[in-house]
Structures are given as C-alpha cells and as structure tokens.
mmCIF file of C-alpha atoms in Angstrom:
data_model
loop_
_atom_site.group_PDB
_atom_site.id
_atom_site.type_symbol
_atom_site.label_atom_id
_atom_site.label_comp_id
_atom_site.label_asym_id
_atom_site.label_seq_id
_atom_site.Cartn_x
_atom_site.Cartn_y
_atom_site.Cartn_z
ATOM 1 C CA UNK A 279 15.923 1.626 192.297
ATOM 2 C CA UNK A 280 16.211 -0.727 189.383
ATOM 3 C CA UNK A 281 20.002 -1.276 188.733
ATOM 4 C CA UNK A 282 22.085 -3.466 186.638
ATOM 5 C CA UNK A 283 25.809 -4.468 187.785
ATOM 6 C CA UNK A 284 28.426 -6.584 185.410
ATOM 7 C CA UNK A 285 31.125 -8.120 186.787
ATOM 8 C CA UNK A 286 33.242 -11.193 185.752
ATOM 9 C CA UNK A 287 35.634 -9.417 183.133
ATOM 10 C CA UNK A 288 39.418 -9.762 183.025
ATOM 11 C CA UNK A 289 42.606 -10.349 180.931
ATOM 12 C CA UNK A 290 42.589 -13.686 179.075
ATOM 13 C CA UNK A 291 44.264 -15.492 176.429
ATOM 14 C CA UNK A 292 43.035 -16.701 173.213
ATOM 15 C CA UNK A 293 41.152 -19.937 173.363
ATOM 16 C CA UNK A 294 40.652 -18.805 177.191
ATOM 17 C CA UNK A 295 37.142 -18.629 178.522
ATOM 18 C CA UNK A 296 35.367 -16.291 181.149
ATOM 19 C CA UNK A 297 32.023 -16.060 182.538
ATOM 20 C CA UNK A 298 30.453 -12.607 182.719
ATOM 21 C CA UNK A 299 27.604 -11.808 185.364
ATOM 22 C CA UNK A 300 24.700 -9.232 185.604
ATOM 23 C CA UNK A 301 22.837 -8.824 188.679
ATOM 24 C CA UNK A 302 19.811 -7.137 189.044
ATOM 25 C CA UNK A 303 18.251 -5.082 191.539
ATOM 26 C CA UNK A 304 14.648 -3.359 191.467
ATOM 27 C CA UNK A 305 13.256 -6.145 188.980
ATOM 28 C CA UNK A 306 13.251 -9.792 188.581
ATOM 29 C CA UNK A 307 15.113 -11.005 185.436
ATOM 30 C CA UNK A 308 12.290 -13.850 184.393
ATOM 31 C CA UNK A 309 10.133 -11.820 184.154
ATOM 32 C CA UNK A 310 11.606 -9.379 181.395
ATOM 33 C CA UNK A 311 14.238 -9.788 178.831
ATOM 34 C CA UNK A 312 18.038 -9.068 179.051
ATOM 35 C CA UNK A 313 20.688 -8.937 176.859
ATOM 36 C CA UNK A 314 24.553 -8.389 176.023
ATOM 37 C CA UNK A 315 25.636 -5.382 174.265
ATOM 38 C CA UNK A 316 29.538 -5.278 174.131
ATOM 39 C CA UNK A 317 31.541 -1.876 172.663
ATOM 40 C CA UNK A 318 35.263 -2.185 171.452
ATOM 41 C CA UNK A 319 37.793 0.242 172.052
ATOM 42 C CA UNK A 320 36.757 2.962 170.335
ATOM 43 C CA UNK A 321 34.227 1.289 168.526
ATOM 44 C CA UNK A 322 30.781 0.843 168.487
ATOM 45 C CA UNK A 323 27.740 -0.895 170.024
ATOM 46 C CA UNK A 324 27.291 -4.503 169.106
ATOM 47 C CA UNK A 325 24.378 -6.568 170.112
ATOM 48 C CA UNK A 326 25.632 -10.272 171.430
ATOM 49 C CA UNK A 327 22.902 -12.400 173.206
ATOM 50 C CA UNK A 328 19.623 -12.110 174.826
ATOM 51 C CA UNK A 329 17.196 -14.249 177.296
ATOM 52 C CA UNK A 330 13.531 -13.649 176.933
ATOM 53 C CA UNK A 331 11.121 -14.142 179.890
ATOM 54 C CA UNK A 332 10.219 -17.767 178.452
ATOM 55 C CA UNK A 333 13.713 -18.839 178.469
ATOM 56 C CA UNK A 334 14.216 -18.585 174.927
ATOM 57 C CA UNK A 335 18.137 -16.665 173.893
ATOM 58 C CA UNK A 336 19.211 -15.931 170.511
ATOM 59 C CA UNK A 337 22.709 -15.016 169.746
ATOM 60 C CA UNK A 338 25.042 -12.472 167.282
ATOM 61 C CA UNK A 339 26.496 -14.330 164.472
ATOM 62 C CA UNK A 340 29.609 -13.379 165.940
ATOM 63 C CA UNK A 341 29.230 -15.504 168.729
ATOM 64 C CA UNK A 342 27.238 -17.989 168.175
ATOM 65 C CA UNK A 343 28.007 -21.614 169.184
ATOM 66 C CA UNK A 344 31.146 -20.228 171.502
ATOM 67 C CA UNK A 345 28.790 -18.076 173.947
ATOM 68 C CA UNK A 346 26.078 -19.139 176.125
ATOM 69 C CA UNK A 347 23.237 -16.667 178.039
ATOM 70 C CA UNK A 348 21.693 -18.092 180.922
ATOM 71 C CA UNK A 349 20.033 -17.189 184.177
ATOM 72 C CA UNK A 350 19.655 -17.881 187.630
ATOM 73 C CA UNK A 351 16.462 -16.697 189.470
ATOM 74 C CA UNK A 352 17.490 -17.172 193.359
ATOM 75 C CA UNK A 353 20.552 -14.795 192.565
ATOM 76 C CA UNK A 354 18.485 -12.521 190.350
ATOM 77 C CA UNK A 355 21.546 -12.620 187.542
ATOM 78 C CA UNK A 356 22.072 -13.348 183.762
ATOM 79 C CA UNK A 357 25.556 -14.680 183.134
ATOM 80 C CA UNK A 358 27.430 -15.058 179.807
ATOM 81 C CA UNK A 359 30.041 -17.774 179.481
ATOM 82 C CA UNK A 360 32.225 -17.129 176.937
ATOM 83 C CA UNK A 361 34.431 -20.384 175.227
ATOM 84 C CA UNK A 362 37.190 -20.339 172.504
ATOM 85 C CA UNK A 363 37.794 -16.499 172.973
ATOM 86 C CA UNK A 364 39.775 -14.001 170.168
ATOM 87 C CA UNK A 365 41.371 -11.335 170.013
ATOM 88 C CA UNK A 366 38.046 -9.524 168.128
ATOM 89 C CA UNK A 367 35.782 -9.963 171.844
ATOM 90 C CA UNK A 368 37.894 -7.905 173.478
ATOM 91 C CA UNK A 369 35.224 -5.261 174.318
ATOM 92 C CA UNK A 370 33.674 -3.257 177.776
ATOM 93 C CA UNK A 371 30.268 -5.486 177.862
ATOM 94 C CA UNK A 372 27.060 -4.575 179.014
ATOM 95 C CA UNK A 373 24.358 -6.023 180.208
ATOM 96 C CA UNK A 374 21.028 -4.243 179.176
ATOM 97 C CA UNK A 375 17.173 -4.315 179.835
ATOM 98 C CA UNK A 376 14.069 -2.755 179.298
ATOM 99 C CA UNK A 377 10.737 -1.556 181.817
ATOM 100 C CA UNK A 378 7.418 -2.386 181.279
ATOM 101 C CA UNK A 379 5.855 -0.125 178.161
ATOM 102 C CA UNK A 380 8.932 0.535 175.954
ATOM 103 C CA UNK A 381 8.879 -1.098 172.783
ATOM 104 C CA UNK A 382 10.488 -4.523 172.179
ATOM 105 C CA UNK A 383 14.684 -4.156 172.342
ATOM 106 C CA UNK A 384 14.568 -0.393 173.726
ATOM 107 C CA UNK A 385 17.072 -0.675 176.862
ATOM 108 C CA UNK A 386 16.922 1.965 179.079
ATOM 109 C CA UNK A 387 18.741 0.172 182.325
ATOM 110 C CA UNK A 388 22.150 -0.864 181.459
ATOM 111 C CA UNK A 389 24.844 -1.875 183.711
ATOM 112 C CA UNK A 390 28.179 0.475 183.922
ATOM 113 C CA UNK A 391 29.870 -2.602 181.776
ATOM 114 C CA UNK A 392 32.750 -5.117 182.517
ATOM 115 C CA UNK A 393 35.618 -5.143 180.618
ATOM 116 C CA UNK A 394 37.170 -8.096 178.579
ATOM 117 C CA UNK A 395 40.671 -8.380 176.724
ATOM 118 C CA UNK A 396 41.380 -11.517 174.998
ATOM 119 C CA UNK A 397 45.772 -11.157 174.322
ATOM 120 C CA UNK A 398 48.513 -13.332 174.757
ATOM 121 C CA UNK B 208 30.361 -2.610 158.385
ATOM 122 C CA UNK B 209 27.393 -1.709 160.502
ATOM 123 C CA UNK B 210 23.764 -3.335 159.069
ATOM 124 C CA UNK B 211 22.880 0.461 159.817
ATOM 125 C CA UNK B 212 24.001 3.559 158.110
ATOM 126 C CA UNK B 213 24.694 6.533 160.052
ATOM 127 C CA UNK B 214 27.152 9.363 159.144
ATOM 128 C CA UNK B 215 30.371 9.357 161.182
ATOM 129 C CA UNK B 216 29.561 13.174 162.328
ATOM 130 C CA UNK B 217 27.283 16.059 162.360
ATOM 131 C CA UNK B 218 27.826 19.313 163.570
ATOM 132 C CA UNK B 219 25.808 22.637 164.500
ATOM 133 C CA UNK B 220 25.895 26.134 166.580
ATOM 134 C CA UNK B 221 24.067 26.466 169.784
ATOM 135 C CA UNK B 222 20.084 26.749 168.992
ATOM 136 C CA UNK B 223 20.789 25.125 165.651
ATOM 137 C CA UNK B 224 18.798 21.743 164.544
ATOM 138 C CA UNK B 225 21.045 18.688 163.831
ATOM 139 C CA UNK B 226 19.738 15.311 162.054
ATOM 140 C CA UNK B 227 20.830 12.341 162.154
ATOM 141 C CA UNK B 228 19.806 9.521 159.436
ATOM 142 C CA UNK B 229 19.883 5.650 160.141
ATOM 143 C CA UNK B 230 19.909 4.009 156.928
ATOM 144 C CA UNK B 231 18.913 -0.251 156.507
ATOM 145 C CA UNK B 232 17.064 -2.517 154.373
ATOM 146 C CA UNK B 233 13.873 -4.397 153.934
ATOM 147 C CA UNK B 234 15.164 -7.104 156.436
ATOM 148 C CA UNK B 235 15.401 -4.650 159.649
ATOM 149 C CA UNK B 236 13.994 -0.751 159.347
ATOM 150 C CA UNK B 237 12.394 -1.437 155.914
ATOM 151 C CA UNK B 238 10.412 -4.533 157.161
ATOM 152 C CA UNK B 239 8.562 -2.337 159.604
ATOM 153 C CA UNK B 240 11.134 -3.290 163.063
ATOM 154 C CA UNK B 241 11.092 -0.512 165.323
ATOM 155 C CA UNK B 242 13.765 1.892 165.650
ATOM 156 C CA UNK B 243 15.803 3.150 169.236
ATOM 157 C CA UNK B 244 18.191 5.859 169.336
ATOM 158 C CA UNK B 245 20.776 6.266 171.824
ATOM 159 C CA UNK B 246 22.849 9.091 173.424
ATOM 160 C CA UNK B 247 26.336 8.164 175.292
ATOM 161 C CA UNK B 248 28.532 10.155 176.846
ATOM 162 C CA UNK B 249 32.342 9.369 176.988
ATOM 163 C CA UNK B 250 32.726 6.906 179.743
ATOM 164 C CA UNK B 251 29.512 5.848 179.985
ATOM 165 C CA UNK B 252 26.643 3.679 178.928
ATOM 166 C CA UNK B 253 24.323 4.199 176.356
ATOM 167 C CA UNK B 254 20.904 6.108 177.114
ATOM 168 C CA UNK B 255 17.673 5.873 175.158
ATOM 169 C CA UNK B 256 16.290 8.675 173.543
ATOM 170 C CA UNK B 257 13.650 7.388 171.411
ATOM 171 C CA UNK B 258 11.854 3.743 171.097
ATOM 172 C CA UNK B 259 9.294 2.657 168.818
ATOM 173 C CA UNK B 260 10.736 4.954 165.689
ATOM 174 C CA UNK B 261 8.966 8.516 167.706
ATOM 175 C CA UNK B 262 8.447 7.704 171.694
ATOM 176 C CA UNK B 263 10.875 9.775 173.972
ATOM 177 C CA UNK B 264 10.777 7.812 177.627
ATOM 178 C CA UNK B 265 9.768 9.812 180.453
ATOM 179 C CA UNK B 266 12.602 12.702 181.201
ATOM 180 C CA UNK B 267 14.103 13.117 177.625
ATOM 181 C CA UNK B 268 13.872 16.623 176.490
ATOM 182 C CA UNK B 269 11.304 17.247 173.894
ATOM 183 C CA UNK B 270 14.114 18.740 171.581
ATOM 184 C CA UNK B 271 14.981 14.887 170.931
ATOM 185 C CA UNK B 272 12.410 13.591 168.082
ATOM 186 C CA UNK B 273 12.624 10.290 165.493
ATOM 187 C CA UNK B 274 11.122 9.502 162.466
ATOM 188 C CA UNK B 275 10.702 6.380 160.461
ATOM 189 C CA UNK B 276 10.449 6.388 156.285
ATOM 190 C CA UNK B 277 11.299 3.316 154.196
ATOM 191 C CA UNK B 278 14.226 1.967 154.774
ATOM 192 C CA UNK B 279 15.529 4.917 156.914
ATOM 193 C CA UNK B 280 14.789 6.762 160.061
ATOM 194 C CA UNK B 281 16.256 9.966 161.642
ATOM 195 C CA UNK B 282 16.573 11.804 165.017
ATOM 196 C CA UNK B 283 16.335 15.413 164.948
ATOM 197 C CA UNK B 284 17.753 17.555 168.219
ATOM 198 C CA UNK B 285 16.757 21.150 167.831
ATOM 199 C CA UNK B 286 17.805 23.893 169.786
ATOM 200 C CA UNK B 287 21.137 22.221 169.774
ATOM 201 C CA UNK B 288 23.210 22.806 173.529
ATOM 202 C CA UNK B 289 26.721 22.097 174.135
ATOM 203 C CA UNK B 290 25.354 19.240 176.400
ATOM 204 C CA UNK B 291 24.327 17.323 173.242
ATOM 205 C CA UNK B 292 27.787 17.039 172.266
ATOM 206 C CA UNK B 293 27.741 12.747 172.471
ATOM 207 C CA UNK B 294 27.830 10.044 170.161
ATOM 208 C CA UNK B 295 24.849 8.773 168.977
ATOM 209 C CA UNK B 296 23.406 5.367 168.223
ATOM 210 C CA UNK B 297 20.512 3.612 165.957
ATOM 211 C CA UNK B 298 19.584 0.389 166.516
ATOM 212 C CA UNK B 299 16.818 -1.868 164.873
ATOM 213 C CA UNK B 300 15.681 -5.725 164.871
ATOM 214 C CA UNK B 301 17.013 -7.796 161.610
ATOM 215 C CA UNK B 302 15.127 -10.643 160.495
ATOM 216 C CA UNK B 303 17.720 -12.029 158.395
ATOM 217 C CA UNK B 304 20.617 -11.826 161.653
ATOM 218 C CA UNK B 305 17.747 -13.268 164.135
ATOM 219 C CA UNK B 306 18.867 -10.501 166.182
ATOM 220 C CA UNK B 307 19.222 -6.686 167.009
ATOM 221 C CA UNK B 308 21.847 -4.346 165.471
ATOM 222 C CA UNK B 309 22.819 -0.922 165.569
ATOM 223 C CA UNK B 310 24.220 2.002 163.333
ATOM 224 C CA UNK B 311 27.979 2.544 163.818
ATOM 225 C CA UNK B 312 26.943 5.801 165.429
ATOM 226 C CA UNK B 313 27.421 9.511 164.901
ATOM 227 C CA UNK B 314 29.658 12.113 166.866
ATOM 228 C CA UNK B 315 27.474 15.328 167.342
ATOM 229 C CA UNK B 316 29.678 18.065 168.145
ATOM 230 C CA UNK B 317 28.503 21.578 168.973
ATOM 231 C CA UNK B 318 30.418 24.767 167.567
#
C-alpha cells in the first residue's frame, strides 16, 4: 500500500523553527517527486515546496529563503525545516505525491497532514 | 488572493449538473500548464479528480469531467448526489511563481 505519514508539527513561537517529516511507504521518494501543500484554518490549499527525483526543489514565494525541502533515502522521508516562523504558517501541512502516469503536479497520495501554529 | 479564480459556491438538486470554473492567466492555465481538480471532504485531505485538464484516475466516477479553454478550465459533476457535497479545488503550474498554485476553492452543496 503506498502511504504517506507527516509528523513533526507542534505549537511554536514566532521566530521559532520546526522540522516537519513525511515518510513513505509503498514507493521510494528519489525516485518520484514530493511536495508541501499546507491549508490554514479555514482556508485554502497553498502549494509550499517540492523535491524532484534529480534533487532539484523549488519553493512558494511565501517561503522562500526561511524553508528548506530535503530528503533522506535510507529512511525513505522528505522533511521540511522551517526557520524564522510567523504567525501566517500556521497551517495543517501535507505532504503530497504522485504515481507513475498522472500528469506532472497531480497528487493523488497525500499524507493525513501535521499541524503547525506559530503564537506567542 | 488566489492566482486562480473559482467561485466561493455552487449549488444544485440531486441529479442536477453543477460547474465549476477555474479562472488564470497566460502565465499558468493560459500558457498551456495542465490543470488538477480536487475534492476534500471536511477533515480530510484533498483527492484528485481530474489531471491533465480531462483525465479522471482510476476509481473516480465518470460523472466528474474537466475542460480546458483559454485562460479558464471547468469541472462539471452531473447527476449531482448528496455525497458530492465537498469543497473543491483547481490547481495549475505558474511560470511567473516558479511553482504550482491553486484556486481558493468552491463549496458544492446539494439541495
């Protein structure tokens, strides 16, 4: 069964950091792409980060230069460390993926999501 | 302010058709980047209905169908059931972001 699990999420203060994980099961992570998708209270989806196959990640505006996708291929796992946090990342984040013959960015395996709140 | 348009809600009677429009620009939809649609639940994660502007993956009911014009593309559920009731995402690739985005999504309720 191909499965996706977040974990990592918590109550932190602004400025704090945290490190999100996404283990996967049923597939191996290099060789397919993953990515962030994070959903405020209420709110909607927003993309955040993504690692390609090759290594490459590319990263929301909204994040950029504070967050940083990587991934480990003896635990199977994408992480997302997240510096200089605010108030406006406090979301339920999900790690996302996609099987072999869907078109480029259609997830159809996402994780059940980890929640972060950024407050003092 | 979502790069996609999508209207906050739609609404139909059982066996009715509901669409749903997804409106960008040249830089994502109107540049030729494929369009996904998404169904969630309350609670839950998002599941895709449609890739590639049309394709339903394996085990999503015919009734569920996308198309792509322009700038814009829509999903169409006919024979509407309570069970649709959900919210519903777009989502497309933006060359000017360098990344994906989505629609701010659409409540489907059923009458």
């Amino acid at each position: 069964e191909v499965l996706l699990v977040e974990s990592g999420g918590g109550l932190v203060q602004p400025g704090g950091s945290l490190t999100l994980s996404c283990a996967a099961s049923g597939f191996t992570v290099s060789d397919s792409y993953v990515s962030w998708v994070r959903q405020a209270p209420g709110k909607g989806l927003e993309w955040v980060s993504v690692v390609y196959s090759s290594g490459t990640t590319y990263y929301a505006d909204s994040v950029k230069g504070r967050i940083t996708i990587s991934r480990e291929t003896s635990k199977n796992t994408v992480y997302l460390q997240m510096n200089s946090l605010r108030d406006e990342d406090t979301a339920l984040y999900y790690c996302a993926s996609s099987s072999p013959g869907l078109r480029l960015g259609a997830f159809d395996i996402w994780g059940q999501g980890t929640m972060v709140s950024v407050s003092s | 302010q979502s790069v996609l348009t999508q209207p906050p809600s739609v609404s139909g009677a059982p066996g009715q058709r509901v669409t749903i429009s997804c409106t960008g620009t040249s830089s994502n939809i109107g540049a030729g980047y494929d369009v996904h649609w998404y169904l969630q639940l309350p609670g839950t994660a998002p599941t895709l209905l449609i890739h590639g502007h049309s394709n339903r993956p394996s085990g999503v009911p015919d009734r569920f169908s996308g198309s792509k014009s322009g700038t814009a593309a829509s999903l169409a559920i006919t024979g509407l059931q309570a069970e649709d009731e959900a919210d519903y995402y777009c989502q497309s690739y933006d060359i000017s972001l360098g990344g994906w985005v989505f629609g701010g999504g659409t409540k489907v309720s059923v009458l």
